[in-house]
Short mmCIF file of C-alpha atoms and ligand atoms in Angstrom, two decimals:
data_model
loop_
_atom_site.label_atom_id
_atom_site.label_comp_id
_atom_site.label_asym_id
_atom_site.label_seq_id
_atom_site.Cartn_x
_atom_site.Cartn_y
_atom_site.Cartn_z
CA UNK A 1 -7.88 -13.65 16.92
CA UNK A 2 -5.14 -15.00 14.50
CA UNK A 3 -3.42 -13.15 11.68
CA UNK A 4 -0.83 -13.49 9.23
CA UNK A 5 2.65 -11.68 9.55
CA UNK A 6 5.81 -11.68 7.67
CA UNK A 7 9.03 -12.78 8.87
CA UNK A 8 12.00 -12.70 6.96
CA UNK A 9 11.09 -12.25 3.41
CA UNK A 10 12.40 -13.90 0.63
CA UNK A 11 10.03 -16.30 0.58
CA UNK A 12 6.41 -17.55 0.61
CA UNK A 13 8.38 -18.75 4.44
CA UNK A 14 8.01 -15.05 5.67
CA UNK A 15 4.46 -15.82 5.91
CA UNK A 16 3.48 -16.93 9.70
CA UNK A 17 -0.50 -17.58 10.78
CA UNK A 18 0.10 -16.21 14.61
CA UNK A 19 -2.47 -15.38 17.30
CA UNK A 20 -3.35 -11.57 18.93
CA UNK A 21 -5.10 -9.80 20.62
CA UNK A 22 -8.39 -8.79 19.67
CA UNK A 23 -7.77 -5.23 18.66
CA UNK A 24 -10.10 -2.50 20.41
CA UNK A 25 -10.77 0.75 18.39
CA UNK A 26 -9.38 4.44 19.53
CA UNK A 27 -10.88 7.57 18.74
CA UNK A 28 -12.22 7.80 14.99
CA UNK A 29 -11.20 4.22 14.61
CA UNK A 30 -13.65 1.29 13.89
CA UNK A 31 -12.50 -2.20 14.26
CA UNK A 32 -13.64 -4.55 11.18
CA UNK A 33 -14.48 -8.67 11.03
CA UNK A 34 -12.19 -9.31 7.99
CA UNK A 35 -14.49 -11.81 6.02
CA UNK A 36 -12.49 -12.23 2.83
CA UNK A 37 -8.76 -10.98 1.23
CA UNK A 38 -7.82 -10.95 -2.27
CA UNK A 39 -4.22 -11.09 -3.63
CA UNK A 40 -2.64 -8.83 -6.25
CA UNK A 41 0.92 -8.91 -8.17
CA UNK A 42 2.19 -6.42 -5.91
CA UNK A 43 1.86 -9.02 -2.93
CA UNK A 44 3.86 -11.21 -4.42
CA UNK A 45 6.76 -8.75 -4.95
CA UNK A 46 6.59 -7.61 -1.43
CA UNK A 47 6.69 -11.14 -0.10
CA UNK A 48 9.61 -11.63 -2.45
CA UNK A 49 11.91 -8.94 -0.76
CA UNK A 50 11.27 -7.11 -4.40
CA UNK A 51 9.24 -4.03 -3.83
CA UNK A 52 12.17 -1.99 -3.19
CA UNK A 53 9.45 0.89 -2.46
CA UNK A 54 8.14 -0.38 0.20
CA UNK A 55 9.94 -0.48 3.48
CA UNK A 56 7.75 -3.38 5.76
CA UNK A 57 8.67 -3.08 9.37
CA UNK A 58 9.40 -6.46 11.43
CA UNK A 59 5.96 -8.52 11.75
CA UNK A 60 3.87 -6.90 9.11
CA UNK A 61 0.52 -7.89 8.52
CA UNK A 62 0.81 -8.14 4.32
CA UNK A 63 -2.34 -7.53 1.81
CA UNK A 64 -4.12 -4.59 0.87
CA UNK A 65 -7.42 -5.76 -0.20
CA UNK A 66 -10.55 -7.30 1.61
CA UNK A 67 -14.10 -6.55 2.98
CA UNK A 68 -15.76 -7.25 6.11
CA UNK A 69 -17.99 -6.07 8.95
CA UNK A 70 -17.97 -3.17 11.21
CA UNK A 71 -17.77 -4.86 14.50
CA UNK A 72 -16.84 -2.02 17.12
CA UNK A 73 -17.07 2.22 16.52
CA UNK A 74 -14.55 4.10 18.97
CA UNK A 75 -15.98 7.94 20.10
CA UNK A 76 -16.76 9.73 18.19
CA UNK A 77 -17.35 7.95 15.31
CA UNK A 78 -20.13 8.83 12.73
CA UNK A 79 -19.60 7.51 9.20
CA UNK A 80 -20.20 3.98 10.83
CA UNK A 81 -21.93 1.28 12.96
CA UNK A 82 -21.95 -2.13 14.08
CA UNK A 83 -23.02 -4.57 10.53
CA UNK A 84 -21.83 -2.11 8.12
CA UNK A 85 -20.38 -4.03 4.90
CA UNK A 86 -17.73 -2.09 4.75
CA UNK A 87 -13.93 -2.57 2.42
CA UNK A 88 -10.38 -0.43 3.44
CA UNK A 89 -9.31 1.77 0.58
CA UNK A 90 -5.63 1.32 -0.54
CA UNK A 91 -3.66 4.47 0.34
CA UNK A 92 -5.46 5.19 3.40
CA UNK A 93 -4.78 8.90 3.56
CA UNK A 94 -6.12 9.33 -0.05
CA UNK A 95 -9.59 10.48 0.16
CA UNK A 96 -9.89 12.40 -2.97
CA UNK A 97 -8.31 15.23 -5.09
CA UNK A 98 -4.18 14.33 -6.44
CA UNK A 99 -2.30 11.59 -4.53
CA UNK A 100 0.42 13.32 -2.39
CA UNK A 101 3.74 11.82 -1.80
CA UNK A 102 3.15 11.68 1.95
CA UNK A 103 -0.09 9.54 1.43
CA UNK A 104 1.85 6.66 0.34
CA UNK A 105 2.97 5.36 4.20
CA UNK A 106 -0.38 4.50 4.28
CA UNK A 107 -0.68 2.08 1.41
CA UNK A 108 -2.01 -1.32 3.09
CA UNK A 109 -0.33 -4.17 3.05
CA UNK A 110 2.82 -2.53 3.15
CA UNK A 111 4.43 -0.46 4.64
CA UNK A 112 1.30 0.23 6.69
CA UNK A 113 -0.21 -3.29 7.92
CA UNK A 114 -2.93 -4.54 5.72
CA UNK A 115 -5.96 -7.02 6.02
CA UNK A 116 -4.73 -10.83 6.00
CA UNK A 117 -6.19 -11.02 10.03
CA UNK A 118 -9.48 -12.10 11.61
CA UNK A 119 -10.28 -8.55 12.64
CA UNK A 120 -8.39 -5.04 11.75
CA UNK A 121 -8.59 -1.42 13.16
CA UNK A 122 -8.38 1.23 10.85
CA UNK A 123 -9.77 5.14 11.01
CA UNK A 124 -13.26 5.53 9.86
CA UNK A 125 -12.04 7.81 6.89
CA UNK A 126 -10.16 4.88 5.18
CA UNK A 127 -13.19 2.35 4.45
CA UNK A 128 -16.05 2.42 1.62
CA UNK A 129 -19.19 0.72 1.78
CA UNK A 130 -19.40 -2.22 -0.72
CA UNK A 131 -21.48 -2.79 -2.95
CA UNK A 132 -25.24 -4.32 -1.73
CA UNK A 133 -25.19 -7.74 -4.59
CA UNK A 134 -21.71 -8.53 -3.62
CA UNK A 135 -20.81 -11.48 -1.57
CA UNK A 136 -17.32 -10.77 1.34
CA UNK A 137 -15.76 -12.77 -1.47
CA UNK A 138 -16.52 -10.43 -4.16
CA UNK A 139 -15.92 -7.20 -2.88
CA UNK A 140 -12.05 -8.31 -1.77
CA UNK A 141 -11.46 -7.69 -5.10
CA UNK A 142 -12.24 -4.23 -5.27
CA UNK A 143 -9.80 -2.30 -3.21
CA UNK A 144 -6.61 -1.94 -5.33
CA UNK A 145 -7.51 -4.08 -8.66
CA UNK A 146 -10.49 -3.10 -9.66
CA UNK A 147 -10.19 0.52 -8.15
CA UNK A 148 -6.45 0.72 -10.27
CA UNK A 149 -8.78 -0.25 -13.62
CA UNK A 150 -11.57 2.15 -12.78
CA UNK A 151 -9.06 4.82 -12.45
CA UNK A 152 -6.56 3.90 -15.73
CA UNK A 153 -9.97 3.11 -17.78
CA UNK A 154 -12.27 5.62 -17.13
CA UNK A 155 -10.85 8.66 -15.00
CA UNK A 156 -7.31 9.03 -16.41
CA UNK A 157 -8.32 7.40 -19.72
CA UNK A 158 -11.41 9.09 -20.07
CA UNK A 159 -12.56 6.46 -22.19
CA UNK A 160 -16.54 6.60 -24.31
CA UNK A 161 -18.91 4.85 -25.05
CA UNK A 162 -17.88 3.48 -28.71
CA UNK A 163 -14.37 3.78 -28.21
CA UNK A 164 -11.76 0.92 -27.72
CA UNK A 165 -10.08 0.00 -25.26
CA UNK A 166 -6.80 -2.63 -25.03
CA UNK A 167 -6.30 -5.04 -21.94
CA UNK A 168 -3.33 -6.89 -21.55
CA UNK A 169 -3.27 -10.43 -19.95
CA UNK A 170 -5.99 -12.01 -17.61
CA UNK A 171 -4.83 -10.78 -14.39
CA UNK A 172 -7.20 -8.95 -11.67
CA UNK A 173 -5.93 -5.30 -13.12
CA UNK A 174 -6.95 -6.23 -16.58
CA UNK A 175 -10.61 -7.84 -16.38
CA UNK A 176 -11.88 -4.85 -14.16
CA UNK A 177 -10.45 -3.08 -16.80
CA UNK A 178 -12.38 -4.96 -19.62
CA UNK A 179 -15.34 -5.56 -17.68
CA UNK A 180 -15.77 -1.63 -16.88
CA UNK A 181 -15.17 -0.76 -20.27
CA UNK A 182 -17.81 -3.17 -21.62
CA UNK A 183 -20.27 -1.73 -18.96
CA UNK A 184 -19.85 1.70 -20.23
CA UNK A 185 -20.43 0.55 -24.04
CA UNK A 186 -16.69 0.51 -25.54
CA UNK A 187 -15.47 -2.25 -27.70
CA UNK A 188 -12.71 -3.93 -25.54
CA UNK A 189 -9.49 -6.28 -27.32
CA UNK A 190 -7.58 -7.93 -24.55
CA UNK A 191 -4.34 -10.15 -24.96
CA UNK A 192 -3.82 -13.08 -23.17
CA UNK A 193 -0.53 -15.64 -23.30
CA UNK A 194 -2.86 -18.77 -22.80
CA UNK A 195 -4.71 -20.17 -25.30
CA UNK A 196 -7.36 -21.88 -22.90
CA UNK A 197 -8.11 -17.90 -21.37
CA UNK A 198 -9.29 -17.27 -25.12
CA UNK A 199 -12.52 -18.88 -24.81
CA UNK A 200 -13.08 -17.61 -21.25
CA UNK A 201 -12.18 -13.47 -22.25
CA UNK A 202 -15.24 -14.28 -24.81
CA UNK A 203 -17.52 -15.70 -22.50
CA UNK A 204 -16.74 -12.63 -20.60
CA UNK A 205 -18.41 -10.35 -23.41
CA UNK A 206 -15.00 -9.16 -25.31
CA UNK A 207 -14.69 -9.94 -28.81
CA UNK A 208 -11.41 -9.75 -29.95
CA UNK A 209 -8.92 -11.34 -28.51
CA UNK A 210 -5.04 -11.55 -29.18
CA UNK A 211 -2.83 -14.17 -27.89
CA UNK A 212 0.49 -12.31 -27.47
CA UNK A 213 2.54 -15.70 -27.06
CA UNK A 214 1.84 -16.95 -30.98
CA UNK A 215 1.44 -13.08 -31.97
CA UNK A 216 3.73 -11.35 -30.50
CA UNK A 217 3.32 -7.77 -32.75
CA UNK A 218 -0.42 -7.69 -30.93
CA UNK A 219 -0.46 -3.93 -31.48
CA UNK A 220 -0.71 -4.50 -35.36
CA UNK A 221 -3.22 -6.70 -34.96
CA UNK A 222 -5.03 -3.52 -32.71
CA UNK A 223 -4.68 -1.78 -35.66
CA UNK A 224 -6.03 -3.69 -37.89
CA UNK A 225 -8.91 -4.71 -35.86
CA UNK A 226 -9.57 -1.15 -35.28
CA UNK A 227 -9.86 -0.41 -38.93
CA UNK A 228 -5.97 1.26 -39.20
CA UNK A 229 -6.95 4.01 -36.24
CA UNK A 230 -5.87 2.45 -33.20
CA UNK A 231 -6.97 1.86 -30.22
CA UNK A 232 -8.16 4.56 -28.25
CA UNK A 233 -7.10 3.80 -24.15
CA UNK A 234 -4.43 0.79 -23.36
CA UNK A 235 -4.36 -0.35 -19.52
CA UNK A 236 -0.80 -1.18 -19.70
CA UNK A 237 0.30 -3.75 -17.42
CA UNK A 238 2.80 -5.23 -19.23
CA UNK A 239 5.16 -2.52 -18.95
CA UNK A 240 8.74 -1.36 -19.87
CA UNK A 241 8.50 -4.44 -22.31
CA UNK A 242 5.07 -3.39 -23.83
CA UNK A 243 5.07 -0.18 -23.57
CA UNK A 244 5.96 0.41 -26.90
CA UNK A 245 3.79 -1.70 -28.42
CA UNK A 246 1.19 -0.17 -26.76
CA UNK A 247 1.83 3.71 -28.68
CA UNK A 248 2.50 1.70 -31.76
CA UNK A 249 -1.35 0.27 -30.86
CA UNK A 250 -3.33 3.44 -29.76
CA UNK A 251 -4.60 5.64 -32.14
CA UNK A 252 -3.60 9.47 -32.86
CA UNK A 253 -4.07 11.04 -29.64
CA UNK A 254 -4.72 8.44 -27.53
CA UNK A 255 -3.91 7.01 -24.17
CA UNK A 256 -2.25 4.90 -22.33
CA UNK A 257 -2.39 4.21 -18.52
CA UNK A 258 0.73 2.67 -17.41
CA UNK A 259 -0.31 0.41 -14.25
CA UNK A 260 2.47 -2.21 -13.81
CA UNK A 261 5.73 -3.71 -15.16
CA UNK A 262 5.23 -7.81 -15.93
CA UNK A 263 6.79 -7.57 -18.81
CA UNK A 264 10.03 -6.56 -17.95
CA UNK A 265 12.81 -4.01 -18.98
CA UNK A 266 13.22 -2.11 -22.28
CA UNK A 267 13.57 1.17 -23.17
CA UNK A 268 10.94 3.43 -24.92
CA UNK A 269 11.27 6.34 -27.31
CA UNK A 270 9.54 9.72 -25.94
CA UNK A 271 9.35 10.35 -30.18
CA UNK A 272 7.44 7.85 -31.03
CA UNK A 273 4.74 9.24 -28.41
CA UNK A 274 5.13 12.62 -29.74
CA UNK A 275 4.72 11.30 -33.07
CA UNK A 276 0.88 10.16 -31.87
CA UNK A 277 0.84 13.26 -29.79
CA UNK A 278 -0.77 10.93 -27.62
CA UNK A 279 -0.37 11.06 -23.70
CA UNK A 280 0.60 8.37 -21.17
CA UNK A 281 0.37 8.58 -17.40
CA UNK A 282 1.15 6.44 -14.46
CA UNK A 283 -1.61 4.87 -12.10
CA UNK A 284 -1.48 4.68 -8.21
CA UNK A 285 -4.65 2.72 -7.83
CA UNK A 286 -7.35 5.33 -6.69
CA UNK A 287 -8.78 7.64 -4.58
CA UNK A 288 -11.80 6.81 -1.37
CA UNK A 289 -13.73 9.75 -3.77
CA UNK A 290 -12.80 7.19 -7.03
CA UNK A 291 -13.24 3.83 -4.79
CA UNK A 292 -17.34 5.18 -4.23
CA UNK A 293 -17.31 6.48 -7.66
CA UNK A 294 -16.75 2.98 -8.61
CA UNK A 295 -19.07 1.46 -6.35
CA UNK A 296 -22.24 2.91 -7.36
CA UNK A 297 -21.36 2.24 -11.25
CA UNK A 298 -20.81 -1.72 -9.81
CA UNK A 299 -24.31 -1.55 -8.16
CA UNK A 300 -25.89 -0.32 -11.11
CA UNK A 301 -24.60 -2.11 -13.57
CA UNK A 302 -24.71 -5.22 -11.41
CA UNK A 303 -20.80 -6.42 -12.08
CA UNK A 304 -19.85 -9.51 -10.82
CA UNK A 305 -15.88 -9.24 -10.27
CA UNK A 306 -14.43 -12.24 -11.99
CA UNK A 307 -12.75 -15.01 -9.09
CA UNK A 308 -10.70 -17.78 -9.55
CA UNK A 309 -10.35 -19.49 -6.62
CA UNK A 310 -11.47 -19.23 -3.21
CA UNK A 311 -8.78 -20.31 -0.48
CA UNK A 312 -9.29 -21.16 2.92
CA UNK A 313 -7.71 -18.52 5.74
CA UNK A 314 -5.28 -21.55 6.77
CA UNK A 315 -4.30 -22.20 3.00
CA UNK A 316 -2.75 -18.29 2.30
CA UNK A 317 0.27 -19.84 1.44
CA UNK A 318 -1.22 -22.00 -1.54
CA UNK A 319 -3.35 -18.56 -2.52
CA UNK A 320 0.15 -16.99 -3.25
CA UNK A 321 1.64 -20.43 -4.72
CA UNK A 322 -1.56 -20.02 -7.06
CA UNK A 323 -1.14 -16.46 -8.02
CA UNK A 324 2.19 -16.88 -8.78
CA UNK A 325 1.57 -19.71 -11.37
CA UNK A 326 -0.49 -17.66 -13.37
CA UNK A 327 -2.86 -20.26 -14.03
CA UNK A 328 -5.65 -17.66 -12.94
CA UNK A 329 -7.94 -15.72 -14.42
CA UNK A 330 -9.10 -12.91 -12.27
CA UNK A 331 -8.78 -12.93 -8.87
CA UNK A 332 -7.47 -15.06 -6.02
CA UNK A 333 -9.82 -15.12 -2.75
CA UNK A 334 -8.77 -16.12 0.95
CA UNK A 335 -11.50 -16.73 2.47
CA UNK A 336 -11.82 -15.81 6.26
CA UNK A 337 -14.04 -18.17 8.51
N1 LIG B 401 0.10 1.06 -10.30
C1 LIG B 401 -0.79 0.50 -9.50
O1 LIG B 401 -1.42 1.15 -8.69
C2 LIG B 401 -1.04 -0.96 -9.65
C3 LIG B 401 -2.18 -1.54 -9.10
C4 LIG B 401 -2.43 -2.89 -9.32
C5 LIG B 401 -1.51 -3.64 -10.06
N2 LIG B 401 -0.39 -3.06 -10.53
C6 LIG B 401 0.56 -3.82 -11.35
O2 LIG B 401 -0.14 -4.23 -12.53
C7 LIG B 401 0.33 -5.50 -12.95
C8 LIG B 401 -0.84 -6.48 -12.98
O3 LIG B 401 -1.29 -6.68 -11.66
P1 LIG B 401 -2.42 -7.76 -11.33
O4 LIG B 401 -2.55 -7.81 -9.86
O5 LIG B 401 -3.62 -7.52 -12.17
O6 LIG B 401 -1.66 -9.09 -11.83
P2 LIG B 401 -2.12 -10.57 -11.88
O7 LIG B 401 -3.53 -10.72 -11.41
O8 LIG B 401 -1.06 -11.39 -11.25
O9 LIG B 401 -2.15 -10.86 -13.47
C9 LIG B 401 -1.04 -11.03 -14.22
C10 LIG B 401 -1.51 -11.47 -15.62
O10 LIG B 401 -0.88 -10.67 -16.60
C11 LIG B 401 -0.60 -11.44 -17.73
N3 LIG B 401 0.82 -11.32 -18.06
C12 LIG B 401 1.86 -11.93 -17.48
N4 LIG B 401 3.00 -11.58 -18.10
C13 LIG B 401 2.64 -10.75 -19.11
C14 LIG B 401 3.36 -10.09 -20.12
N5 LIG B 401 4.67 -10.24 -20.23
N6 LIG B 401 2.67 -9.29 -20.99
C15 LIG B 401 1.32 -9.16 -20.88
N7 LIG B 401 0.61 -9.78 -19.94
C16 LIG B 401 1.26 -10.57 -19.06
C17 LIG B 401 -0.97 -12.88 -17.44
O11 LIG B 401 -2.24 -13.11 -18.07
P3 LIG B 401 -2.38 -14.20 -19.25
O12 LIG B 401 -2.10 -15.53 -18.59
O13 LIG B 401 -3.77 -14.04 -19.73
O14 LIG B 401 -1.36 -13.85 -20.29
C18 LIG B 401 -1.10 -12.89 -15.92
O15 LIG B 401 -2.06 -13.79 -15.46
C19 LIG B 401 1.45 -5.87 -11.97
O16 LIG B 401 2.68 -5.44 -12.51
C20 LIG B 401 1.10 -5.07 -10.74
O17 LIG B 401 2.20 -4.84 -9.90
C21 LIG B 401 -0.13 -1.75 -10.34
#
């Protein structure tokens, strides 16, 4: 079989298509056909020798998210067989309950080796079964994107029906994000830098939209939209740089979920928080418990996770050139043959 590792990173260089062995599944492991990876922010740190919390040993396979078939149980194996659709879940050792400290070695894609191969082993605890209307293609998107919006959204945020929630930007994180909160009947107001990503957030179903390049004081514009109260959940992406925009845009007691840091350094006042006597917490994607959870609210609601573009397995390199543009909207697929 063939697989990507990385070499000396630095680079989008560190990435080297190799062959292997087939791997052959141990005890309690079950060996998957890879079908289809997605790519997330975070890769592109790693790649970059910037994800200073992640220590890759030599020759690691990189990404975290894709979906696939069972192909091979070892003994004693019972939560799977042979066809299962099946799709890893991020911190392997998380099944459910608080994320522990000592969970985190198991994060895919790095340190632990993740899913950019033609077939991976992995213990029959760390998988999910996707959901039944999705394509290979679609449910790559899931595992740390989607699963990171379910769980900043809806289980730390809490958020309603009739409540509002605030997106930031047009990246995987923050569509989930909208498109879950529009499934459970909030009102959603994203941002997005790019004026051509206004019409396509509205074709989406959200109906206001801010463009934080010729506004930059969006959270006013929250506020006003909202009526003076505020929003009442922000899926902050944007980070140190946002972040207080983001209490100046939720409402009294509301919440904000911080998920990620594109938006560079600044630093924030803990008073102005108080002053809202709102709350803010930080994300680490999501639990297997949150991953199913998720799943079965997909499958009802019959969501379509938004893609960009669909890369071959030998094109990887141009799926990372493309995510780093940020030209996309949604997700960026590999495809695996
Ligand atoms: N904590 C966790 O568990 C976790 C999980 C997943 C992701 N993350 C983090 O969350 C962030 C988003 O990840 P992702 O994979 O969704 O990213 P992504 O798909 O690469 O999307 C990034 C998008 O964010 C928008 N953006 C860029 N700079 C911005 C800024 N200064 N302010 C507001 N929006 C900005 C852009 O959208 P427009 O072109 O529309 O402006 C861009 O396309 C990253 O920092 C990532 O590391 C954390």
């Amino acid at each position: 079989m063939r697989l990507y590792h990385l070499g000396k990173l630095g680079s989008l260089d560190a990435l080297k298509l190799v062959d292997a062995p087939d791997p052959r599944p141990g005890p309690g492991q079950v060996v998957v056909r890879i079908r289809a990876c997605s790519l997330n922010h975070r890769d592109l740190n790693i790649i970059s020798g910037g994800y200073t919390s992640v220590a890759l040993k030599p020759g690691a396979i990189p990404l975290s998210d894709g979906a696939g078939e069972v192909t091979a149980v070892g003994q004693g194996v019972t939560r799977w067989k042979a066809g299962d659709r099946v799709a890893p879940i991020f911190v392997q050792r998380w099944l459910g309950g608080d994320l522990l400290p000592e969970y985190m070695p198991s994060a895919l894609g790095g340190p632990s080796d993740g899913v950019l191969a033609e077939q991976i082993v992995l213990n029959e605890e760390g998988l999910v079964r996707i959901p039944s209307h999705l394509s290979f293609e679609q449910a790559a998107t899931l595992p740390c994107a989607a699963v990171t919006a379910w769980n900043a959204a809806l289980v730390k945020g809490a958020l309603r029906p009739g409540q509002t929630l605030v997106a930031l930007g047009t990246g995987g994180v923050s569509l989930f994000a909208a498109q879950f909160a529009l499934m459970t009947g909030a009102r959603v107001i994203a941002t997005t830098g790019s004026a051509e990503k206004v019409a396509r957030l509205h074709a989406l179903g959200v109906g206001d939209v801010i463009n934080y390049q010729t506004l930059p004081d969006w959270d006013a514009r929250v506020r006003e939209l909202t009526g003076g109260r505020g929003a009442d959940v922000v899926v902050e992406v944007g980070g140190p740089g946002s972040v207080a925009r983001s209490i100046a845009a939720i409402r009294y007691c509301g919440h904000i979920s911080v998920v990620g840091n594109l938006a560079g350094k600044a630093t924030i006042d803990p008073g102005t928080l108080f002053a809202k006597r709102a709350s803010m917490c930080g994300i680490q994607v999501g639990s297997r418990d949150m991953f199913e959870a998720m799943n079965r609210a997909i499958e009802v609601g019959k969501l379509e996770p938004v893609i960009d573009r669909v890369f071959d397995f030998t094109a990887a390199r141009a799926a990372y050139d493309h995510l780093s543009s940020g030209k996309h909207f949604g997700k960026v697929v590999i495809s695996v043959p």
